[in-house]
PDB file of C-alpha atoms in Angstrom:
ATOM      1  CA  MET A   5      -0.030  -0.279  -0.137  1.00 74.00           C
ATOM      2  CA  ASN A   6       1.148   3.909  -0.832  1.00 93.00           C
ATOM      3  CA  VAL A   7      -0.183   5.833   1.712  1.00 98.00           C
ATOM      4  CA  VAL A   8      -1.974   4.862   5.191  1.00 98.00           C
ATOM      5  CA  PHE A   9      -4.105   6.927   6.944  1.00 98.00           C
ATOM      6  CA  VAL A  10      -2.957   5.705  11.010  1.00 99.00           C
ATOM      7  CA  GLY A  11      -5.065   6.918  13.456  1.00 98.00           C
ATOM      8  CA  ALA A  12      -2.850   7.716  16.580  1.00 98.00           C
ATOM      9  CA  GLY A  13      -5.190   7.430  19.307  1.00 97.00           C
ATOM     10  CA  PRO A  14      -5.642  10.817  22.085  1.00 97.00           C
ATOM     11  CA  GLY A  15      -2.230  10.519  23.208  1.00 95.00           C
ATOM     12  CA  ASP A  16      -0.445   8.151  25.192  1.00 96.00           C
ATOM     13  CA  PRO A  17       1.351   5.002  22.609  1.00 97.00           C
ATOM     14  CA  GLU A  18      -0.736   2.539  25.042  1.00 97.00           C
ATOM     15  CA  MET A  19      -4.325   3.037  23.752  1.00 98.00           C
ATOM     16  CA  LEU A  20      -2.137   3.132  19.502  1.00 98.00           C
ATOM     17  CA  THR A  21      -3.864   0.233  18.098  1.00 98.00           C
ATOM     18  CA  LEU A  22      -0.957  -2.565  17.028  1.00 98.00           C
ATOM     19  CA  ARG A  23      -1.815  -2.207  12.791  1.00 98.00           C
ATOM     20  CA  GLY A  24      -1.091   1.323  13.847  1.00 98.00           C
ATOM     21  CA  LYS A  25       1.383   0.367  15.939  1.00 98.00           C
ATOM     22  CA  ARG A  26       2.899  -2.538  12.298  1.00 98.00           C
ATOM     23  CA  GLU A  27       2.350   0.038   9.794  1.00 98.00           C
ATOM     24  CA  ILE A  28       4.345   2.895  11.438  1.00 99.00           C
ATOM     25  CA  GLU A  29       7.840  -0.046  12.108  1.00 98.00           C
ATOM     26  CA  SER A  30       7.451  -0.522   7.967  1.00 98.00           C
ATOM     27  CA  ALA A  31       6.064   3.336   6.809  1.00 98.00           C
ATOM     28  CA  ASP A  32       8.868   5.091   4.531  1.00 98.00           C
ATOM     29  CA  VAL A  33       8.119   8.156   5.603  1.00 98.00           C
ATOM     30  CA  ILE A  34       5.544   9.270   8.280  1.00 98.00           C
ATOM     31  CA  LEU A  35       3.884  12.557   8.305  1.00 98.00           C
ATOM     32  CA  TYR A  36       2.385  13.861  11.406  1.00 97.00           C
ATOM     33  CA  ALA A  37       0.370  16.306  12.993  1.00 89.00           C
ATOM     34  CA  GLY A  38       2.926  17.878  14.910  1.00 88.00           C
ATOM     35  CA  SER A  39       2.370  18.326  19.114  1.00 86.00           C
ATOM     36  CA  LEU A  40      -0.276  16.390  18.792  1.00 93.00           C
ATOM     37  CA  ILE A  41       0.869  12.987  17.895  1.00 96.00           C
ATOM     38  CA  HIS A  42       2.847  11.844  21.441  1.00 95.00           C
ATOM     39  CA  ASN A  43       7.127  11.653  20.566  1.00 95.00           C
ATOM     40  CA  ASP A  44       6.833   7.481  22.321  1.00 96.00           C
ATOM     41  CA  ILE A  45       5.058   6.799  19.206  1.00 98.00           C
ATOM     42  CA  LEU A  46       6.710   8.037  16.543  1.00 97.00           C
ATOM     43  CA  LYS A  47       9.782   6.303  18.478  1.00 97.00           C
ATOM     44  CA  TYR A  48       8.612   3.727  16.853  1.00 98.00           C
ATOM     45  CA  ALA A  49       9.051   4.424  13.335  1.00 98.00           C
ATOM     46  CA  ARG A  50      12.372   2.891  11.444  1.00 98.00           C
ATOM     47  CA  ASP A  51      16.281   4.750  12.561  1.00 98.00           C
ATOM     48  CA  ASP A  52      15.750   5.298   8.261  1.00 98.00           C
ATOM     49  CA  ALA A  53      12.929   6.564   8.577  1.00 98.00           C
ATOM     50  CA  ILE A  54      12.041  10.206   7.368  1.00 98.00           C
ATOM     51  CA  LEU A  55       9.903  11.835   9.583  1.00 98.00           C
ATOM     52  CA  ILE A  56       8.102  15.283   8.742  1.00 98.00           C
ATOM     53  CA  ASP A  57       5.054  17.093  10.664  1.00 97.00           C
ATOM     54  CA  SER A  58       2.641  18.529   9.179  1.00 95.00           C
ATOM     55  CA  TYR A  59       1.772  21.427  11.708  1.00 93.00           C
ATOM     56  CA  GLY A  60       1.965  25.077   9.286  1.00 92.00           C
ATOM     57  CA  LYS A  61       1.869  23.354   6.132  1.00 93.00           C
ATOM     58  CA  SER A  62      -1.040  23.915   3.095  1.00 93.00           C
ATOM     59  CA  ARG A  63      -3.496  20.684   1.697  1.00 92.00           C
ATOM     60  CA  GLU A  64      -1.061  21.645  -1.593  1.00 95.00           C
ATOM     61  CA  GLU A  65       2.243  21.354   0.388  1.00 96.00           C
ATOM     62  CA  ILE A  66       1.169  17.567   2.154  1.00 96.00           C
ATOM     63  CA  SER A  67      -0.406  16.638  -1.129  1.00 96.00           C
ATOM     64  CA  ALA A  68       3.199  17.340  -3.153  1.00 96.00           C
ATOM     65  CA  ILE A  69       4.734  15.486  -0.257  1.00 97.00           C
ATOM     66  CA  PHE A  70       2.504  12.257  -0.707  1.00 97.00           C
ATOM     67  CA  GLU A  71       2.806  11.819  -4.489  1.00 96.00           C
ATOM     68  CA  ARG A  72       6.967  13.163  -4.263  1.00 97.00           C
ATOM     69  CA  PHE A  73       7.604   9.767  -1.768  1.00 97.00           C
ATOM     70  CA  VAL A  74       4.845   7.541  -3.431  1.00 97.00           C
ATOM     71  CA  THR A  75       6.589   8.488  -7.398  1.00 96.00           C
ATOM     72  CA  GLU A  76       9.849   7.196  -5.094  1.00 96.00           C
ATOM     73  CA  GLY A  77       8.259   3.761  -4.126  1.00 96.00           C
ATOM     74  CA  LYS A  78       8.069   4.313  -0.935  1.00 97.00           C
ATOM     75  CA  LYS A  79       5.369   3.272   1.699  1.00 98.00           C
ATOM     76  CA  VAL A  80       3.867   7.441   3.692  1.00 98.00           C
ATOM     77  CA  VAL A  81       1.800   6.669   6.862  1.00 99.00           C
ATOM     78  CA  ARG A  82       0.014  10.248   7.576  1.00 98.00           C
ATOM     79  CA  LEU A  83      -0.313  10.081  11.182  1.00 98.00           C
ATOM     80  CA  HIS A  84      -3.330  11.841  12.544  1.00 97.00           C
ATOM     81  CA  SER A  85      -5.026  12.110  16.133  1.00 97.00           C
ATOM     82  CA  GLY A  86      -7.312   9.970  17.540  1.00 97.00           C
ATOM     83  CA  ASP A  87      -9.736   8.057  15.246  1.00 98.00           C
ATOM     84  CA  LEU A  88     -10.136   9.119  11.277  1.00 97.00           C
ATOM     85  CA  SER A  89     -13.408   8.828  11.121  1.00 96.00           C
ATOM     86  CA  PHE A  90     -14.545  12.654  12.523  1.00 94.00           C
ATOM     87  CA  TYR A  91     -12.751  15.818  12.030  1.00 93.00           C
ATOM     88  CA  SER A  92      -9.759  14.530  10.889  1.00 91.00           C
ATOM     89  CA  ALA A  93      -9.735  16.187   7.471  1.00 89.00           C
ATOM     90  CA  ILE A  94      -8.087  13.560   6.041  1.00 94.00           C
ATOM     91  CA  GLN A  95     -11.665  13.976   3.701  1.00 95.00           C
ATOM     92  CA  GLU A  96      -9.668  15.889   0.694  1.00 95.00           C
ATOM     93  CA  GLN A  97      -6.094  14.097   0.895  1.00 96.00           C
ATOM     94  CA  MET A  98      -7.826  11.417  -0.135  1.00 97.00           C
ATOM     95  CA  GLU A  99      -9.794  12.899  -2.853  1.00 97.00           C
ATOM     96  CA  PHE A 100      -6.376  14.088  -3.992  1.00 96.00           C
ATOM     97  CA  LEU A 101      -4.561  10.402  -3.515  1.00 97.00           C
ATOM     98  CA  ALA A 102      -7.587   8.494  -6.008  1.00 97.00           C
ATOM     99  CA  SER A 103      -7.242  11.674  -8.393  1.00 97.00           C
ATOM    100  CA  LYS A 104      -3.071  10.142  -8.730  1.00 96.00           C
ATOM    101  CA  ASN A 105      -4.533   6.887  -8.494  1.00 96.00           C
ATOM    102  CA  ILE A 106      -2.472   6.335  -5.430  1.00 96.00           C
ATOM    103  CA  GLU A 107      -3.235   3.426  -3.165  1.00 96.00           C
ATOM    104  CA  PHE A 108      -4.416   4.644   0.388  1.00 97.00           C
ATOM    105  CA  GLU A 109      -6.070   2.677   2.799  1.00 98.00           C
ATOM    106  CA  LEU A 110      -7.628   3.826   6.572  1.00 98.00           C
ATOM    107  CA  VAL A 111      -6.591   2.092  10.310  1.00 99.00           C
ATOM    108  CA  PRO A 112      -8.746   3.659  13.289  1.00 98.00           C
ATOM    109  CA  GLY A 113      -7.574   5.059  16.478  1.00 98.00           C
ATOM    110  CA  VAL A 114      -9.221   5.695  19.512  1.00 98.00           C
ATOM    111  CA  SER A 115     -11.248   9.317  19.870  1.00 98.00           C
ATOM    112  CA  SER A 116     -10.559  11.492  22.795  1.00 98.00           C
ATOM    113  CA  PHE A 117     -13.835  11.463  23.624  1.00 97.00           C
ATOM    114  CA  SER A 118     -13.353   7.176  24.237  1.00 98.00           C
ATOM    115  CA  ALA A 119      -9.894   8.026  26.346  1.00 98.00           C
ATOM    116  CA  ALA A 120     -12.331  11.206  28.259  1.00 98.00           C
ATOM    117  CA  SER A 121     -14.425   8.421  29.519  1.00 98.00           C
ATOM    118  CA  ALA A 122     -12.525   5.943  30.646  1.00 98.00           C
ATOM    119  CA  SER A 123     -10.555   9.222  32.500  1.00 98.00           C
ATOM    120  CA  LEU A 124     -14.292  10.606  33.638  1.00 98.00           C
ATOM    121  CA  LYS A 125     -15.648   6.306  34.975  1.00 97.00           C
ATOM    122  CA  ARG A 126     -18.934   7.173  33.014  1.00 96.00           C
ATOM    123  CA  GLU A 127     -20.473   5.639  30.437  1.00 96.00           C
ATOM    124  CA  PHE A 128     -21.675   8.495  27.961  1.00 97.00           C
ATOM    125  CA  THR A 129     -25.434   6.480  27.413  1.00 95.00           C
ATOM    126  CA  SER A 130     -27.452   4.793  30.607  1.00 93.00           C
ATOM    127  CA  PRO A 131     -31.109   3.835  30.586  1.00 91.00           C
ATOM    128  CA  GLY A 132     -33.898   5.640  30.873  1.00 91.00           C
ATOM    129  CA  ILE A 133     -30.750   8.745  31.411  1.00 94.00           C
ATOM    130  CA  ALA A 134     -29.865   9.389  27.641  1.00 94.00           C
ATOM    131  CA  GLN A 135     -29.183   6.881  25.111  1.00 94.00           C
ATOM    132  CA  THR A 136     -28.424   9.321  22.848  1.00 97.00           C
ATOM    133  CA  LEU A 137     -24.974  10.782  22.007  1.00 98.00           C
ATOM    134  CA  ILE A 138     -24.100  14.017  19.951  1.00 98.00           C
ATOM    135  CA  ILE A 139     -20.649  14.494  18.816  1.00 98.00           C
ATOM    136  CA  THR A 140     -20.285  17.885  17.455  1.00 97.00           C
ATOM    137  CA  LYS A 141     -18.123  20.787  17.163  1.00 96.00           C
ATOM    138  CA  PRO A 142     -18.727  25.401  17.382  1.00 95.00           C
ATOM    139  CA  PHE A 143     -19.292  26.336  13.814  1.00 86.00           C
ATOM    140  CA  GLY A 144     -15.678  28.009  11.992  1.00 70.00           C
ATOM    141  CA  LYS A 145     -14.543  29.342   8.406  1.00 65.00           C
ATOM    142  CA  THR A 146     -16.932  25.797   7.396  1.00 67.00           C
ATOM    143  CA  GLY A 147     -19.941  27.104   7.396  1.00 72.00           C
ATOM    144  CA  LYS A 148     -22.984  25.676   9.907  1.00 76.00           C
ATOM    145  CA  PRO A 149     -25.593  23.605   8.478  1.00 87.00           C
ATOM    146  CA  ALA A 150     -29.358  24.150   9.384  1.00 88.00           C
ATOM    147  CA  GLY A 151     -29.925  23.137  12.189  1.00 90.00           C
ATOM    148  CA  GLU A 152     -26.583  21.766  13.038  1.00 94.00           C
ATOM    149  CA  GLY A 153     -25.697  24.231  15.984  1.00 94.00           C
ATOM    150  CA  ILE A 154     -24.697  23.675  18.914  1.00 96.00           C
ATOM    151  CA  LYS A 155     -27.926  25.557  20.763  1.00 95.00           C
ATOM    152  CA  GLU A 156     -30.326  23.559  17.958  1.00 96.00           C
ATOM    153  CA  LEU A 157     -28.433  20.084  19.222  1.00 97.00           C
ATOM    154  CA  SER A 158     -28.998  21.084  22.992  1.00 97.00           C
ATOM    155  CA  LYS A 159     -32.926  21.061  22.584  1.00 96.00           C
ATOM    156  CA  HIS A 160     -32.527  17.046  22.433  1.00 96.00           C
ATOM    157  CA  GLY A 161     -31.109  16.044  26.043  1.00 94.00           C
ATOM    158  CA  ALA A 162     -28.843  14.492  25.149  1.00 97.00           C
ATOM    159  CA  THR A 163     -25.487  13.776  25.669  1.00 98.00           C
ATOM    160  CA  MET A 164     -22.979  16.234  24.227  1.00 98.00           C
ATOM    161  CA  VAL A 165     -19.220  15.434  22.850  1.00 99.00           C
ATOM    162  CA  ILE A 166     -18.260  19.134  21.542  1.00 98.00           C
ATOM    163  CA  PHE A 167     -15.037  19.060  19.879  1.00 98.00           C
ATOM    164  CA  LEU A 168     -12.494  21.701  19.611  1.00 96.00           C
ATOM    165  CA  GLY A 169     -14.220  24.487  21.486  1.00 97.00           C
ATOM    166  CA  VAL A 170     -13.124  25.525  24.584  1.00 98.00           C
ATOM    167  CA  HIS A 171     -10.944  28.542  23.923  1.00 97.00           C
ATOM    168  CA  LEU A 172     -14.650  29.339  22.950  1.00 97.00           C
ATOM    169  CA  ILE A 173     -16.018  28.299  26.207  1.00 98.00           C
ATOM    170  CA  ASP A 174     -18.498  31.772  26.887  1.00 97.00           C
ATOM    171  CA  ASP A 175     -20.389  30.873  23.708  1.00 96.00           C
ATOM    172  CA  VAL A 176     -20.280  27.317  23.659  1.00 98.00           C
ATOM    173  CA  VAL A 177     -21.920  27.441  26.543  1.00 98.00           C
ATOM    174  CA  SER A 178     -24.275  30.687  26.150  1.00 97.00           C
ATOM    175  CA  GLU A 179     -25.835  27.802  22.951  1.00 97.00           C
ATOM    176  CA  LEU A 180     -25.954  24.912  25.406  1.00 98.00           C
ATOM    177  CA  ARG A 181     -28.399  26.903  27.939  1.00 98.00           C
ATOM    178  CA  VAL A 182     -30.744  27.341  25.223  1.00 97.00           C
ATOM    179  CA  GLY A 183     -31.638  23.317  25.945  1.00 97.00           C
ATOM    180  CA  TYR A 184     -30.074  22.019  29.040  1.00 98.00           C
ATOM    181  CA  PRO A 185     -30.470  23.113  32.681  1.00 97.00           C
ATOM    182  CA  LEU A 186     -28.156  25.311  34.789  1.00 97.00           C
ATOM    183  CA  THR A 187     -27.672  22.899  36.535  1.00 97.00           C
ATOM    184  CA  THR A 188     -26.196  20.319  33.579  1.00 97.00           C
ATOM    185  CA  PRO A 189     -22.819  18.021  34.615  1.00 97.00           C
ATOM    186  CA  VAL A 190     -19.853  19.673  32.503  1.00 98.00           C
ATOM    187  CA  ALA A 191     -16.742  18.069  31.893  1.00 98.00           C
ATOM    188  CA  VAL A 192     -13.222  19.038  30.266  1.00 98.00           C
ATOM    189  CA  VAL A 193     -11.255  16.943  29.964  1.00 99.00           C
ATOM    190  CA  HIS A 194      -7.902  18.378  28.467  1.00 98.00           C
ATOM    191  CA  LYS A 195      -5.093  16.531  26.953  1.00 97.00           C
ATOM    192  CA  ALA A 196      -7.055  13.452  27.563  1.00 98.00           C
ATOM    193  CA  SER A 197      -5.102   9.776  28.487  1.00 98.00           C
ATOM    194  CA  TRP A 198      -1.577  11.566  28.182  1.00 97.00           C
ATOM    195  CA  GLY A 199       0.423  12.642  31.421  1.00 95.00           C
ATOM    196  CA  GLU A 200      -1.096  16.326  31.583  1.00 96.00           C
ATOM    197  CA  GLU A 201      -4.147  15.351  31.563  1.00 98.00           C
ATOM    198  CA  LYS A 202      -6.479  17.593  33.539  1.00 98.00           C
ATOM    199  CA  ILE A 203     -10.534  16.954  34.608  1.00 98.00           C
ATOM    200  CA  ILE A 204     -12.329  20.204  34.693  1.00 98.00           C
ATOM    201  CA  ARG A 205     -15.648  19.353  36.365  1.00 98.00           C
ATOM    202  CA  GLY A 206     -18.882  21.523  36.917  1.00 97.00           C
ATOM    203  CA  THR A 207     -22.775  22.970  35.621  1.00 98.00           C
ATOM    204  CA  LEU A 208     -23.538  24.813  33.407  1.00 98.00           C
ATOM    205  CA  GLY A 209     -24.039  27.378  35.713  1.00 97.00           C
ATOM    206  CA  ASP A 210     -20.189  27.453  36.201  1.00 98.00           C
ATOM    207  CA  ILE A 211     -17.818  25.499  33.687  1.00 98.00           C
ATOM    208  CA  THR A 212     -16.480  28.126  32.555  1.00 98.00           C
ATOM    209  CA  ASP A 213     -14.807  30.637  35.346  1.00 98.00           C
ATOM    210  CA  LYS A 214     -14.042  26.995  36.186  1.00 98.00           C
ATOM    211  CA  VAL A 215     -12.026  26.864  32.757  1.00 98.00           C
ATOM    212  CA  ARG A 216     -11.305  29.916  32.593  1.00 97.00           C
ATOM    213  CA  THR A 217      -9.791  29.602  35.988  1.00 97.00           C
ATOM    214  CA  ALA A 218      -7.308  26.126  35.045  1.00 97.00           C
ATOM    215  CA  GLY A 219      -5.756  28.530  32.134  1.00 97.00           C
ATOM    216  CA  ILE A 220      -7.106  25.512  29.299  1.00 97.00           C
ATOM    217  CA  LYS A 221      -7.511  26.832  25.778  1.00 96.00           C
ATOM    218  CA  SER A 222      -7.146  23.664  23.212  1.00 96.00           C
ATOM    219  CA  GLN A 223      -6.817  19.506  22.921  1.00 96.00           C
ATOM    220  CA  SER A 224      -9.901  19.072  25.181  1.00 98.00           C
ATOM    221  CA  VAL A 225     -12.830  17.991  24.431  1.00 98.00           C
ATOM    222  CA  ILE A 226     -16.433  19.478  26.512  1.00 99.00           C
ATOM    223  CA  ILE A 227     -18.598  16.782  28.086  1.00 99.00           C
ATOM    224  CA  VAL A 228     -21.999  17.516  28.864  1.00 98.00           C
ATOM    225  CA  GLY A 229     -25.268  15.790  30.395  1.00 97.00           C
ATOM    226  CA  ASP A 230     -26.816  13.657  33.235  1.00 97.00           C
ATOM    227  CA  VAL A 231     -24.697  11.045  32.788  1.00 96.00           C
ATOM    228  CA  LEU A 232     -21.748  12.209  33.793  1.00 97.00           C
ATOM    229  CA  GLU A 233     -23.727  11.726  37.726  1.00 93.00           C
ATOM    230  CA  LYS A 234     -26.545   9.841  37.202  1.00 74.00           C
ATOM    231  CA  SER A 235     -26.635   6.332  35.704  1.00 64.00           C
ATOM    232  CA  GLY A 236     -29.725   3.982  35.518  1.00 57.00           C
ATOM    233  CA  PHE A 237     -29.797   0.192  34.766  1.00 51.00           C
ATOM    234  CA  SER A 238     -29.008  -1.745  32.052  1.00 49.00           C
ATOM    235  CA  ARG A 239     -31.225  -4.946  31.904  1.00 49.00           C
ATOM    236  CA  LEU A 240     -29.011  -6.155  29.140  1.00 48.00           C
ATOM    237  CA  TYR A 241     -27.467  -9.335  31.450  1.00 48.00           C
ATOM    238  CA  SER A 242     -30.614  -9.039  33.289  1.00 46.00           C
ATOM    239  CA  GLY A 243     -31.727 -12.873  32.531  1.00 52.00           C
ATOM    240  CA  ASP A 244     -34.745 -11.483  31.691  1.00 51.00           C
ATOM    241  CA  GLU A 245     -36.673 -12.238  28.644  1.00 51.00           C
ATOM    242  CA  PRO A 246     -36.600 -10.156  25.629  1.00 48.00           C
TER     243      PRO A 246
END
């Protein structure tokens, strides 16, 4: 395979998948997303592998790197943090490769919201409380599809996981308050699974001040919902007849 996109997980090298580790070990070139990738993950690379930090590089520059090394017969591994299935910005990269008839493959990874669930020791769905999980982010340059704003989504009352929004915590909380009560539990998990991980707990009434006091402005997921404090009872293993 010429190019392999690998979800590198939330940060902790031990949360990298076995398949992901094998792909890194066999790569000639590794294109990785700057400080979002733990340095210890890059240690799996061969001594002669070429490591390229993609931070600050344009889409055109990244495309040129793919084309150059594939033309030279090298295997390129493109490392993205978390999982590839959302907010990884790989769709345009894949379309470029397809336009050049360059073969590629995807290896999924563990998302930071899964790592946050583990750190919080909470399941994000719970019978009788919330059986729906909404994953979203604030909208910026890409625009907002109709009905997908945080304000609109908050009216569902489901558990919500918000990526790429902690630097906009005032705006995010303001929109969440449209649908959730002020007493709704909120957790902000910064750098889930990293050694520097921080967890801030609060409610929609006080989480803004707590986040500001902690000085957290990036690499965080915001989790909102009653599942953070309440628990339901699953009948999955109850032994009752369905």
